[in-house]
mmCIF file of C-alpha atoms in Angstrom:
data_model
loop_
_atom_site.group_PDB
_atom_site.id
_atom_site.type_symbol
_atom_site.label_atom_id
_atom_site.label_comp_id
_atom_site.label_asym_id
_atom_site.label_seq_id
_atom_site.Cartn_x
_atom_site.Cartn_y
_atom_site.Cartn_z
ATOM 1 C CA MET A 1 5.204 -8.356 22.516
ATOM 2 C CA VAL A 2 5.416 -12.103 22.115
ATOM 3 C CA GLY A 3 8.658 -13.782 21.170
ATOM 4 C CA PRO A 4 10.808 -14.876 19.617
ATOM 5 C CA ARG A 5 11.089 -11.589 17.780
ATOM 6 C CA ARG A 6 10.694 -11.780 14.016
ATOM 7 C CA PRO A 7 11.054 -9.172 11.255
ATOM 8 C CA GLN A 8 8.045 -6.869 11.258
ATOM 9 C CA PHE A 9 6.191 -5.965 8.054
ATOM 10 C CA VAL A 10 3.666 -3.119 8.396
ATOM 11 C CA LEU A 11 0.880 -2.527 5.861
ATOM 12 C CA PHE A 12 -0.211 1.125 6.128
ATOM 13 C CA GLY A 13 -3.015 2.654 4.111
ATOM 14 C CA SER A 14 -6.732 3.008 3.502
ATOM 15 C CA SER A 15 -9.393 0.388 2.750
ATOM 16 C CA ILE A 16 -7.254 -1.518 0.243
ATOM 17 C CA VAL A 17 -5.048 -2.219 3.277
ATOM 18 C CA GLU A 18 -7.744 -2.562 5.948
ATOM 19 C CA TYR A 19 -9.552 -5.259 3.970
ATOM 20 C CA SER A 20 -6.375 -7.067 2.906
ATOM 21 C CA PHE A 21 -6.624 -9.638 5.705
ATOM 22 C CA GLY A 22 -10.019 -10.798 4.434
ATOM 23 C CA ASN A 23 -10.579 -14.073 2.618
ATOM 24 C CA GLY A 24 -8.127 -14.179 -0.279
ATOM 25 C CA GLY A 25 -6.768 -10.725 0.549
ATOM 26 C CA TRP A 26 -3.221 -9.759 -0.348
ATOM 27 C CA GLY A 27 -2.272 -9.172 3.290
ATOM 28 C CA ALA A 28 -3.513 -12.655 4.142
ATOM 29 C CA ILE A 29 -1.468 -14.052 1.242
ATOM 30 C CA LEU A 30 1.678 -12.402 2.614
ATOM 31 C CA GLY A 31 0.856 -13.614 6.132
ATOM 32 C CA ASP A 32 0.548 -17.177 4.868
ATOM 33 C CA ILE A 33 3.805 -17.079 2.906
ATOM 34 C CA TYR A 34 5.731 -15.486 5.784
ATOM 35 C CA SER A 35 4.257 -17.629 8.551
ATOM 36 C CA ARG A 36 6.988 -18.549 11.073
ATOM 37 C CA LYS A 37 9.291 -16.039 9.347
ATOM 38 C CA ALA A 38 7.870 -12.513 9.770
ATOM 39 C CA ASP A 39 4.990 -10.793 11.535
ATOM 40 C CA ILE A 40 2.576 -8.833 9.334
ATOM 41 C CA PHE A 41 0.994 -5.832 11.080
ATOM 42 C CA LEU A 42 -2.142 -4.255 9.632
ATOM 43 C CA ARG A 43 -2.610 -0.498 9.932
ATOM 44 C CA GLY A 44 -5.418 0.119 7.464
ATOM 45 C CA TYR A 45 -8.048 2.851 7.754
ATOM 46 C CA ALA A 46 -10.944 2.752 5.302
ATOM 47 C CA GLY A 47 -11.844 6.086 3.770
ATOM 48 C CA TRP A 48 -8.562 7.761 4.674
ATOM 49 C CA ASN A 49 -6.464 9.934 2.433
ATOM 50 C CA SER A 50 -2.829 11.032 2.657
ATOM 51 C CA ARG A 51 -3.813 14.152 4.609
ATOM 52 C CA GLN A 52 -5.130 12.008 7.442
ATOM 53 C CA ALA A 53 -2.167 9.638 7.217
ATOM 54 C CA ILE A 54 0.458 12.275 7.976
ATOM 55 C CA GLN A 55 -1.441 13.280 11.108
ATOM 56 C CA VAL A 56 -0.837 9.886 12.740
ATOM 57 C CA LEU A 57 2.678 9.058 11.536
ATOM 58 C CA ASP A 58 4.263 9.547 14.961
ATOM 59 C CA GLN A 59 1.647 7.319 16.579
ATOM 60 C CA VAL A 60 1.757 4.509 14.039
ATOM 61 C CA PHE A 61 5.533 4.704 13.587
ATOM 62 C CA PRO A 62 7.100 6.180 16.744
ATOM 63 C CA LYS A 63 10.731 7.106 16.135
ATOM 64 C CA ASP A 64 11.791 6.221 19.676
ATOM 65 C CA ASP A 65 10.518 2.636 19.537
ATOM 66 C CA PRO A 66 13.446 0.258 20.109
ATOM 67 C CA VAL A 67 12.088 -2.150 17.476
ATOM 68 C CA GLN A 68 11.495 -0.681 14.030
ATOM 69 C CA PRO A 69 9.793 -2.426 11.096
ATOM 70 C CA SER A 70 11.862 -4.221 8.517
ATOM 71 C CA LEU A 71 9.363 -3.355 5.791
ATOM 72 C CA VAL A 72 6.556 -0.830 5.400
ATOM 73 C CA VAL A 73 4.118 -1.127 2.503
ATOM 74 C CA VAL A 74 2.241 2.155 2.019
ATOM 75 C CA TYR A 75 -0.958 2.680 0.051
ATOM 76 C CA PHE A 76 -2.694 6.031 -0.294
ATOM 77 C CA GLY A 77 -4.035 7.701 -3.408
ATOM 78 C CA GLY A 78 -7.341 6.092 -4.286
ATOM 79 C CA ASN A 79 -9.297 8.387 -1.974
ATOM 80 C CA ASP A 80 -7.058 11.380 -2.643
ATOM 81 C CA SER A 81 -7.846 11.158 -6.361
ATOM 82 C CA VAL A 82 -11.649 11.283 -6.077
ATOM 83 C CA LEU A 83 -13.323 14.307 -7.608
ATOM 84 C CA PRO A 84 -13.872 17.251 -5.226
ATOM 85 C CA ARG A 85 -17.419 18.101 -4.202
ATOM 86 C CA PRO A 86 -18.918 21.572 -3.813
ATOM 87 C CA ASP A 87 -19.706 20.824 -0.155
ATOM 88 C CA GLY A 88 -16.070 19.834 0.490
ATOM 89 C CA LEU A 89 -17.073 16.459 1.948
ATOM 90 C CA SER A 90 -15.153 14.232 -0.451
ATOM 91 C CA ALA A 91 -11.794 12.712 0.438
ATOM 92 C CA HIS A 92 -10.167 14.631 -2.435
ATOM 93 C CA VAL A 93 -6.656 15.948 -1.916
ATOM 94 C CA PRO A 94 -5.140 18.133 -4.669
ATOM 95 C CA LEU A 95 -2.362 16.395 -6.583
ATOM 96 C CA SER A 96 0.405 18.723 -5.405
ATOM 97 C CA GLU A 97 -0.609 18.261 -1.763
ATOM 98 C CA TYR A 98 -0.886 14.493 -2.240
ATOM 99 C CA VAL A 99 2.690 14.347 -3.526
ATOM 100 C CA GLU A 100 3.974 16.395 -0.590
ATOM 101 C CA ASN A 101 2.045 14.253 1.882
ATOM 102 C CA MET A 102 3.567 11.113 0.410
ATOM 103 C CA ARG A 103 6.972 12.766 0.596
ATOM 104 C CA LYS A 104 6.417 13.433 4.319
ATOM 105 C CA ILE A 105 5.456 9.790 4.849
ATOM 106 C CA ALA A 106 8.590 8.647 3.035
ATOM 107 C CA VAL A 107 10.867 10.990 4.977
ATOM 108 C CA HIS A 108 9.401 9.819 8.281
ATOM 109 C CA LEU A 109 9.746 6.141 7.413
ATOM 110 C CA LYS A 110 13.304 6.615 6.185
ATOM 111 C CA SER A 111 14.171 8.165 9.558
ATOM 112 C CA LEU A 112 13.062 5.100 11.549
ATOM 113 C CA SER A 113 16.034 2.890 10.771
ATOM 114 C CA GLU A 114 18.670 2.362 8.103
ATOM 115 C CA LYS A 115 17.263 -1.156 7.705
ATOM 116 C CA THR A 116 13.618 -0.156 7.282
ATOM 117 C CA ARG A 117 12.629 -0.847 3.674
ATOM 118 C CA ILE A 118 9.726 0.926 1.985
ATOM 119 C CA ILE A 119 7.348 0.019 -0.835
ATOM 120 C CA PHE A 120 4.734 2.484 -2.080
ATOM 121 C CA LEU A 121 1.641 1.118 -3.823
ATOM 122 C CA THR A 122 -0.070 3.530 -6.195
ATOM 123 C CA ALA A 123 -3.805 3.870 -6.655
ATOM 124 C CA PRO A 124 -5.216 1.027 -8.770
ATOM 125 C CA PRO A 125 -7.617 1.716 -11.624
ATOM 126 C CA VAL A 126 -11.355 1.467 -11.032
ATOM 127 C CA ASN A 127 -14.390 0.102 -12.847
ATOM 128 C CA GLU A 128 -16.371 3.326 -13.145
ATOM 129 C CA ALA A 129 -19.603 1.656 -14.278
ATOM 130 C CA GLN A 130 -19.497 -0.918 -11.477
ATOM 131 C CA LEU A 131 -18.859 1.818 -8.911
ATOM 132 C CA LEU A 132 -21.943 3.683 -10.054
ATOM 133 C CA GLU A 133 -24.043 0.519 -10.027
ATOM 134 C CA CYS A 134 -22.856 -0.823 -6.654
ATOM 135 C CA LEU A 135 -22.208 2.323 -4.655
ATOM 136 C CA GLY A 136 -24.168 4.952 -6.514
ATOM 137 C CA VAL A 137 -21.128 7.207 -6.855
ATOM 138 C CA ASP A 138 -19.178 8.421 -9.841
ATOM 139 C CA GLY A 139 -16.470 10.462 -8.145
ATOM 140 C CA ARG A 140 -13.609 8.169 -9.196
ATOM 141 C CA LYS A 141 -12.190 8.397 -12.676
ATOM 142 C CA ASN A 142 -9.464 6.273 -14.218
ATOM 143 C CA VAL A 143 -7.800 9.294 -15.738
ATOM 144 C CA LEU A 144 -7.298 10.678 -12.230
ATOM 145 C CA CYS A 145 -6.188 7.321 -10.809
ATOM 146 C CA GLN A 146 -3.505 7.197 -13.481
ATOM 147 C CA LYS A 147 -2.477 10.804 -12.868
ATOM 148 C CA TYR A 148 -2.014 10.270 -9.121
ATOM 149 C CA SER A 149 -0.292 6.935 -9.725
ATOM 150 C CA ASP A 150 2.221 8.461 -12.119
ATOM 151 C CA ALA A 151 2.934 11.278 -9.660
ATOM 152 C CA CYS A 152 3.565 8.754 -6.877
ATOM 153 C CA VAL A 153 5.944 6.761 -9.079
ATOM 154 C CA GLU A 154 7.820 9.932 -10.021
ATOM 155 C CA LEU A 155 8.198 10.887 -6.349
ATOM 156 C CA CYS A 156 9.472 7.418 -5.465
ATOM 157 C CA HIS A 157 12.018 7.566 -8.271
ATOM 158 C CA GLU A 158 13.203 10.911 -6.933
ATOM 159 C CA MET A 159 13.533 9.583 -3.373
ATOM 160 C CA GLY A 160 14.976 6.164 -4.163
ATOM 161 C CA ILE A 161 11.884 4.292 -2.964
ATOM 162 C CA THR A 162 10.401 1.235 -4.611
ATOM 163 C CA ALA A 163 7.036 1.952 -6.232
ATOM 164 C CA ILE A 164 4.498 -0.537 -7.563
ATOM 165 C CA ASN A 165 2.242 1.053 -10.160
ATOM 166 C CA LEU A 166 -1.019 -0.802 -9.590
ATOM 167 C CA CYS A 167 -2.700 1.052 -12.454
ATOM 168 C CA ASN A 168 -0.267 -0.528 -14.882
ATOM 169 C CA ALA A 169 -0.193 -3.884 -13.092
ATOM 170 C CA PHE A 170 -3.973 -4.340 -13.212
ATOM 171 C CA LYS A 171 -4.332 -3.155 -16.791
ATOM 172 C CA ALA A 172 -1.808 -5.780 -17.902
ATOM 173 C CA TYR A 173 -4.488 -8.440 -17.287
ATOM 174 C CA ARG A 174 -7.197 -9.019 -19.878
ATOM 175 C CA GLY A 175 -10.612 -8.523 -18.343
ATOM 176 C CA TRP A 176 -9.265 -6.684 -15.298
ATOM 177 C CA MET A 177 -12.415 -4.569 -15.004
ATOM 178 C CA THR A 178 -14.622 -7.595 -14.402
ATOM 179 C CA THR A 179 -12.236 -9.747 -12.347
ATOM 180 C CA CYS A 180 -10.412 -7.405 -9.962
ATOM 181 C CA PHE A 181 -13.153 -5.577 -8.050
ATOM 182 C CA THR A 182 -16.100 -6.418 -5.820
ATOM 183 C CA ASP A 183 -17.728 -3.001 -6.206
ATOM 184 C CA GLY A 184 -15.595 -1.128 -8.709
ATOM 185 C CA ILE A 185 -12.712 -0.338 -6.355
ATOM 186 C CA HIS A 186 -12.286 -2.887 -3.527
ATOM 187 C CA LEU A 187 -10.429 -6.019 -4.471
ATOM 188 C CA THR A 188 -11.571 -9.525 -5.266
ATOM 189 C CA PRO A 189 -9.210 -12.422 -4.461
ATOM 190 C CA PHE A 190 -7.974 -12.169 -8.052
ATOM 191 C CA GLY A 191 -7.195 -8.474 -7.643
ATOM 192 C CA SER A 192 -5.427 -9.225 -4.370
ATOM 193 C CA LYS A 193 -3.344 -11.893 -6.067
ATOM 194 C CA ILE A 194 -2.027 -9.247 -8.441
ATOM 195 C CA VAL A 195 -1.036 -6.985 -5.542
ATOM 196 C CA ALA A 196 0.630 -9.842 -3.657
ATOM 197 C CA LYS A 197 2.448 -10.977 -6.799
ATOM 198 C CA GLU A 198 3.873 -7.497 -7.390
ATOM 199 C CA ILE A 199 5.035 -7.157 -3.765
ATOM 200 C CA LEU A 200 6.612 -10.609 -3.776
ATOM 201 C CA LYS A 201 8.380 -9.764 -7.021
ATOM 202 C CA VAL A 202 9.972 -6.747 -5.336
ATOM 203 C CA LEU A 203 10.988 -8.813 -2.319
ATOM 204 C CA THR A 204 12.518 -11.429 -4.602
ATOM 205 C CA GLU A 205 14.494 -9.041 -6.780
ATOM 206 C CA ALA A 206 15.492 -6.312 -4.310
ATOM 207 C CA ASP A 207 19.184 -6.100 -3.446
ATOM 208 C CA TRP A 208 18.461 -5.476 0.229
ATOM 209 C CA LYS A 209 20.776 -6.566 2.996
ATOM 210 C CA PRO A 210 19.514 -8.364 4.897
ATOM 211 C CA SER A 211 17.225 -9.867 2.281
ATOM 212 C CA LEU A 212 13.499 -9.943 3.056
ATOM 213 C CA HIS A 213 12.801 -12.680 0.524
ATOM 214 C CA TRP A 214 10.797 -15.428 2.263
ATOM 215 C CA GLU A 215 13.304 -18.129 1.359
ATOM 216 C CA SER A 216 16.121 -16.079 2.902
ATOM 217 C CA LEU A 217 14.460 -15.762 6.319
ATOM 218 C CA PRO A 218 14.829 -18.552 8.858
ATOM 219 C CA ALA A 219 11.742 -20.487 9.930
ATOM 220 C CA GLU A 220 11.105 -20.176 13.630
ATOM 221 C CA PHE A 221 11.959 -23.339 15.621
ATOM 222 C CA ALA A 222 12.698 -25.213 12.402
#
């Protein structure tokens, strides 16, 4: 651990998280804005679903660590919502199990510290035609993305957790299907800007004490 110690923001999720430090990625945007103010930790695992996530919670977020994150941004749902396959090899997780897995993640994160704040990102929509063209798969459907997103939002409302509905956020932009994705699901810089904008909006408006708004945090060695 290098010092001085700053607030720690952890991004936890599947490929939307793993690739977020790429050129123009939303994780990179946050890292740039919070430079000298907070450390952004990437814990992204491409292809993962919520079932795999709960298996590593104690390793990624050990309860006995003396330093706990100030913010955890969680994204799972895109892989969970894919259609099941007869051979059982898809990442599909039934909706009821997905909700309970996300509940377990939330309960664990809430137990880390009274000052650990949580944001859940829902599954974004997809460009079904582009997915089929680029990846040769058609196992992702917008109707399912929306269904899993709405369930995640409902859970967050129940548990008092901030949720960002990426399905709704993306669809608010004209031409989102052609501007947000590189292959029908992974994000272009424009898609990442939407994610970053929504997260920054939460950090600006949240009544959290201490505030995690970038202007409220001191710059190191300023």
